[in-house]
Amino acid sequence: MGFVLGQRADFKSVLELRGFYWHYGVSLGFGAIGSMNGERVSQHHIGEIIAPEFPVFKLLELSDKKQIEKITSQFQPYSDFNFASLWSWNLTNKIAISKFNENIVVNFTDYITNEEFYSFIGNKKVTETAKELMSFLFARNLKPNLRLVPEVSVVDIDRNKINVIEDRDNFDYIYNVEELSNLQGAKFSKKRNHVRAFLRNFSHATHKILSLKDDNTVMSIFKFLGELNHNKKKNTITGNPHNEHLMTKLLEAGQELNLVVLGVFIDNKLVAMFVNEIINSEYALGHLMAADTSIDGGLYAFLMKKMRKLFLILN
């Protein structure tokens, strides 16, 4: 779902309950049947929307950003629990949140399969939290496991009760911005070659930070993404068919997000772009990266190298 720009180790896992499962909620007296079934509601407190207590969920809204980040900001960034990522990848508007043991619980919808699944982030009573969530899923006839669970939520979990399986396919991509800018060393040799080849063909290419407050710039971005999607359907390039939706959602939340967009131009035409969110002085998170590779396959490498501009903003 995203790129974390900075430097750290990363880990995500799938959790499964060891032993037997029990029916959730029948004898625990939660009250309304809707609560036992994961009813989705909104709760209000002094004008501010707050996440309800598990097992009640509410659909994700822009006003949830502050409360989600109150918990997620305690940890290093994980792309799947970043608010902008949650908001922009909410393709079917079904993502819902809840609170449990001071952790944030998320009811996700897989953006490829539309499959419903659950996860949580936080470090409070994690074994109890995981067990209760999986029992809740079993009671709803859903597969009783939790996906995309970040490392901070499993380091203290009781592995005699919870089976923790590393999920390498869903690790975040973590890059050091300065290393990308310099592309030094053997591990970057292919990217250096791609950049050199690109510059031989397009020495006049330029790059700059784009303003999302400028209507003409926004129009050019959507024109570019639309053309990419059209070309993808003709199988002339590869790309993400959801990019236009992601950009629309990011713009909806634009005033709430610290977005920085880097664009690459050839003959004054936008040919590549990278949308990042500045998280803090150490990290940025990449939400959307697109390039017209029918022009040149080295565009992505060139775009990543020019992240030096983002590095300067971070510092």
Coordinates of C-alpha atoms in Angstrom, one line a residue:
M1 CA 0.0 0.0 0.0
G2 CA 2.8 2.4 0.5
F3 CA 6.5 3.3 0.7
V4 CA 8.0 4.4 4.0
L5 CA 10.8 6.8 3.3
G6 CA 13.3 6.7 6.1
Q7 CA 15.3 3.9 7.6
R8 CA 14.2 1.1 10.0
A9 CA 13.5 -2.6 10.1
D10 CA 9.9 -3.6 9.4
F11 CA 7.7 -6.5 10.2
K12 CA 4.1 -7.5 9.6
S13 CA 2.4 -10.7 10.6
V14 CA -0.7 -12.9 10.4
L15 CA -2.1 -14.0 13.8
E16 CA -3.9 -17.2 14.5
L17 CA -5.3 -18.5 17.7
R18 CA -3.6 -21.7 19.1
G19 CA -6.1 -24.3 20.4
F20 CA -9.9 -24.1 20.2
Y21 CA -12.2 -21.3 19.4
W22 CA -15.2 -20.2 21.4
H23 CA -18.3 -18.3 20.4
Y24 CA -17.9 -14.6 21.0
G25 CA -20.4 -12.5 22.8
V26 CA -23.1 -14.9 23.7
S27 CA -22.5 -14.9 27.4
L28 CA -20.6 -11.7 27.8
G29 CA -23.6 -9.4 27.9
F30 CA -22.7 -6.8 25.4
G31 CA -26.3 -5.8 25.0
A32 CA -27.6 -5.1 21.5
I33 CA -27.3 -8.0 19.1
G34 CA -25.9 -5.5 16.6
S35 CA -22.9 -5.1 18.8
M36 CA -22.2 -8.8 18.7
N37 CA -22.4 -8.7 15.0
G38 CA -20.1 -5.8 14.5
E39 CA -22.7 -3.1 14.0
R40 CA -21.3 0.1 12.4
V41 CA -22.4 3.3 14.0
S42 CA -21.1 6.8 14.7
Q43 CA -20.7 8.2 18.2
H44 CA -20.4 11.8 19.1
H45 CA -18.7 13.5 22.0
I46 CA -18.6 17.2 22.4
G47 CA -18.9 17.7 18.7
E48 CA -16.0 15.2 17.9
I49 CA -16.6 11.8 16.3
I50 CA -15.0 9.1 18.4
A51 CA -14.4 5.5 17.6
P52 CA -16.9 3.2 19.5
E53 CA -15.7 0.5 21.8
F54 CA -15.3 -3.0 20.3
P55 CA -17.3 -4.9 19.1
V56 CA -19.2 -1.8 17.7
F57 CA -17.6 -0.3 14.6
K58 CA -18.1 3.0 12.7
L59 CA -17.3 3.7 9.0
L60 CA -14.1 5.6 8.5
E61 CA -14.5 9.4 8.2
L62 CA -12.1 12.3 7.8
S63 CA -12.8 13.4 11.4
D64 CA -11.3 10.1 12.6
K65 CA -7.8 11.2 11.7
K66 CA -6.9 12.8 15.0
Q67 CA -8.0 9.9 17.1
I68 CA -6.3 7.3 14.9
E69 CA -3.1 9.3 14.9
K70 CA -3.2 9.7 18.6
I71 CA -2.4 6.0 18.8
T72 CA -0.4 5.4 15.6
S73 CA 1.9 8.4 16.3
Q74 CA 3.3 6.5 19.3
F75 CA 5.0 4.1 16.9
Q76 CA 7.1 4.2 13.8
P77 CA 5.0 4.5 10.7
Y78 CA 3.2 1.5 9.2
S79 CA 1.6 2.2 5.8
D80 CA -1.5 0.2 6.3
F81 CA -2.5 2.1 9.5
N82 CA -1.5 5.6 8.2
F83 CA -4.7 7.6 8.0
A84 CA -4.1 8.9 4.5
S85 CA -3.6 5.3 3.3
L86 CA -6.7 4.1 5.1
W87 CA -8.7 6.9 3.6
S88 CA -7.4 6.7 0.0
W89 CA -7.5 2.9 -0.3
N90 CA -11.1 2.8 1.0
L91 CA -12.2 1.9 -2.5
T92 CA -15.7 0.6 -1.5
N93 CA -16.2 2.9 1.5
K94 CA -16.5 -0.1 3.8
I95 CA -13.4 0.4 6.1
A96 CA -14.6 0.7 9.7
I97 CA -12.8 1.3 13.0
S98 CA -13.3 0.5 16.6
K99 CA -11.3 0.8 19.9
F100 CA -10.3 -2.1 22.1
N101 CA -7.9 -2.0 25.1
E102 CA -6.7 1.4 23.8
N103 CA -5.8 -0.1 20.5
I104 CA -7.3 0.8 17.1
V105 CA -9.1 -2.1 15.4
V106 CA -9.7 -1.9 11.6
N107 CA -12.2 -3.8 9.5
F108 CA -10.5 -3.8 6.1
T109 CA -11.7 -4.7 2.7
D110 CA -9.1 -6.3 0.4
Y111 CA -8.8 -3.9 -2.6
I112 CA -8.2 -6.8 -5.0
T113 CA -10.6 -9.5 -3.8
N114 CA -13.1 -7.4 -1.8
E115 CA -12.6 -9.9 1.0
E116 CA -13.3 -8.6 4.5
F117 CA -10.5 -8.9 7.1
Y118 CA -9.5 -7.4 10.4
S119 CA -6.3 -6.1 12.1
F120 CA -5.3 -3.9 14.9
I121 CA -2.4 -1.6 16.0
G122 CA -1.4 -0.8 19.5
N123 CA 0.6 -2.4 22.4
K124 CA -2.0 -2.6 25.2
K125 CA -3.1 -6.1 26.3
V126 CA -2.2 -7.5 22.9
T127 CA -2.8 -11.2 23.7
E128 CA -6.3 -10.5 25.1
T129 CA -7.0 -8.2 22.2
A130 CA -6.0 -10.7 19.6
K131 CA -7.9 -13.6 21.2
E132 CA -11.1 -11.6 21.5
L133 CA -10.9 -10.3 17.9
M134 CA -10.4 -13.8 16.6
S135 CA -13.2 -15.2 18.7
F136 CA -15.4 -12.4 17.3
L137 CA -14.5 -13.4 13.8
F138 CA -15.2 -17.1 14.5
A139 CA -18.6 -16.2 15.8
R140 CA -19.3 -14.3 12.5
N141 CA -18.2 -17.3 10.4
L142 CA -15.2 -15.5 9.2
K143 CA -11.7 -16.9 9.0
P144 CA -10.4 -16.4 12.6
N145 CA -7.0 -14.7 11.8
L146 CA -5.8 -11.2 11.8
R147 CA -3.8 -9.8 8.9
L148 CA -1.3 -6.9 8.5
V149 CA -0.6 -6.9 12.3
P150 CA 2.5 -4.6 12.8
E151 CA 5.5 -5.6 14.8
V152 CA 4.7 -3.3 17.7
S153 CA 1.6 -5.3 18.3
V154 CA 3.2 -8.7 18.5
V155 CA 6.5 -8.2 20.3
D156 CA 4.9 -8.8 23.7
I157 CA 2.2 -11.3 22.6
D158 CA 2.0 -14.7 24.3
R159 CA 3.1 -17.1 21.5
N160 CA 1.9 -20.0 23.5
K161 CA -1.6 -18.8 22.9
I162 CA -1.2 -16.9 19.6
N163 CA 0.5 -18.2 16.5
V164 CA 2.5 -15.4 14.8
I165 CA 3.3 -15.9 11.1
E166 CA 5.6 -13.5 9.4
D167 CA 3.9 -12.0 6.3
R168 CA 6.7 -10.9 4.1
D169 CA 4.5 -10.2 1.1
N170 CA 3.0 -7.3 3.1
F171 CA 6.1 -5.8 4.5
D172 CA 6.5 -2.1 3.8
Y173 CA 9.1 -0.9 1.3
I174 CA 11.5 1.2 3.4
Y175 CA 14.0 3.4 1.7
N176 CA 16.7 5.8 2.8
V177 CA 16.1 9.0 0.9
E178 CA 19.7 10.1 0.9
E179 CA 20.8 6.7 -0.5
L180 CA 18.2 6.9 -3.2
S181 CA 19.4 10.4 -4.1
N182 CA 23.0 9.3 -4.4
L183 CA 22.5 5.8 -5.8
Q184 CA 26.0 4.8 -4.7
G185 CA 27.3 1.2 -4.3
A186 CA 26.7 -2.1 -5.9
K187 CA 23.0 -2.5 -4.8
F188 CA 22.0 0.6 -6.8
S189 CA 24.0 -0.3 -10.0
K190 CA 20.9 -1.2 -12.0
K191 CA 19.1 2.0 -11.0
R192 CA 22.2 4.1 -11.8
N193 CA 22.3 2.5 -15.3
H194 CA 18.5 3.2 -15.8
V195 CA 19.0 6.8 -14.8
R196 CA 22.0 7.3 -17.1
A197 CA 20.2 5.8 -20.0
F198 CA 17.1 7.9 -19.3
L199 CA 19.2 11.1 -19.2
R200 CA 21.0 10.2 -22.5
N201 CA 17.6 10.0 -24.2
F202 CA 16.0 12.9 -22.3
S203 CA 18.7 15.3 -21.1
H204 CA 16.1 18.1 -21.1
A205 CA 13.8 16.4 -18.6
T206 CA 13.0 18.5 -15.5
H207 CA 11.5 17.9 -12.1
K208 CA 9.8 20.0 -9.5
I209 CA 7.5 20.0 -6.5
L210 CA 3.8 20.4 -7.7
S211 CA 1.2 22.5 -5.9
L212 CA -2.1 20.8 -5.3
K213 CA -3.6 24.3 -4.7
D214 CA -3.2 25.1 -8.3
D215 CA -6.2 24.1 -10.4
N216 CA -4.2 23.7 -13.6
T217 CA -1.7 21.5 -11.9
V218 CA -4.5 19.3 -10.5
M219 CA -6.1 19.1 -13.9
S220 CA -2.8 18.0 -15.5
I221 CA -2.3 15.4 -12.8
F222 CA -5.7 13.8 -13.6
K223 CA -5.1 14.1 -17.3
F224 CA -1.8 12.2 -16.9
L225 CA -3.3 9.5 -14.6
G226 CA -6.3 9.1 -17.0
E227 CA -3.9 8.6 -20.0
L228 CA -1.9 6.1 -18.0
N229 CA -5.0 4.1 -17.2
H230 CA -6.1 4.2 -20.8
N231 CA -2.7 3.0 -22.0
K232 CA -2.7 0.3 -19.4
K233 CA -6.0 -1.1 -20.7
K234 CA -4.3 -1.2 -24.1
N235 CA -1.4 -3.2 -22.4
T236 CA 1.2 -0.7 -23.5
I237 CA 2.3 0.1 -20.0
T238 CA 1.9 -1.2 -16.5
G239 CA 0.3 0.8 -13.7
N240 CA -2.2 0.9 -10.9
P241 CA -5.8 1.2 -12.2
H242 CA -6.9 2.8 -8.9
N243 CA -4.5 5.8 -9.2
E244 CA -7.3 8.3 -10.2
H245 CA -9.4 7.2 -7.3
L246 CA -6.4 7.4 -4.9
M247 CA -5.6 10.9 -6.1
T248 CA -9.3 12.0 -5.7
K249 CA -9.4 10.7 -2.1
L250 CA -6.0 12.3 -1.2
L251 CA -7.3 15.6 -2.5
E252 CA -10.5 15.3 -0.4
A253 CA -8.3 15.0 2.6
G254 CA -5.7 17.5 1.3
Q255 CA -6.1 20.1 4.0
E256 CA -5.6 17.4 6.7
L257 CA -2.5 16.0 5.1
N258 CA 1.0 17.3 4.6
L259 CA 1.4 16.2 1.0
V260 CA 4.4 16.8 -1.2
V261 CA 4.1 15.9 -4.9
L262 CA 7.2 15.5 -7.1
G263 CA 6.6 15.7 -10.9
V264 CA 8.9 14.9 -13.8
F265 CA 8.4 16.7 -17.1
I266 CA 9.5 16.2 -20.7
D267 CA 8.8 19.1 -23.0
N268 CA 6.6 20.6 -20.3
K269 CA 4.4 17.5 -20.2
L270 CA 4.0 15.6 -16.9
V271 CA 5.3 12.0 -17.4
A272 CA 5.9 10.8 -13.8
M273 CA 4.8 11.8 -10.3
F274 CA 5.3 10.7 -6.7
V275 CA 2.8 11.7 -4.0
N276 CA 4.3 11.7 -0.5
E277 CA 3.0 12.6 2.9
I278 CA 5.5 14.1 5.4
I279 CA 4.9 12.2 8.6
N280 CA 7.5 13.8 10.8
S281 CA 11.2 15.0 10.6
E282 CA 12.3 11.4 10.0
Y283 CA 9.7 9.8 7.8
A284 CA 7.6 10.4 4.7
L285 CA 5.1 7.9 3.3
G286 CA 4.6 7.5 -0.5
H287 CA 1.0 7.1 -1.4
L288 CA 1.0 7.2 -5.2
M289 CA 3.8 6.7 -7.8
A290 CA 3.1 6.7 -11.5
A291 CA 5.2 6.9 -14.6
D292 CA 4.6 6.6 -18.3
T293 CA 7.1 3.8 -19.0
S294 CA 6.1 3.7 -22.6
I295 CA 8.3 6.8 -22.9
D296 CA 11.3 5.3 -21.0
G297 CA 11.7 2.4 -18.6
G298 CA 14.1 4.5 -16.5
L299 CA 11.5 7.0 -15.4
Y300 CA 10.9 5.3 -12.1
A301 CA 14.6 5.2 -11.2
F302 CA 15.0 8.9 -12.2
L303 CA 11.9 9.8 -10.1
M304 CA 13.3 8.0 -7.0
K305 CA 16.7 9.6 -7.4
K306 CA 15.1 13.0 -7.4
M307 CA 13.6 12.4 -4.0
R308 CA 16.5 14.5 -2.8
K309 CA 14.0 17.4 -2.8
L310 CA 11.9 15.5 -0.3
F311 CA 15.0 14.8 1.8
L312 CA 15.6 18.6 2.0
I313 CA 12.0 19.2 3.1
L314 CA 12.3 16.5 5.8
N315 CA 15.5 18.2 7.1

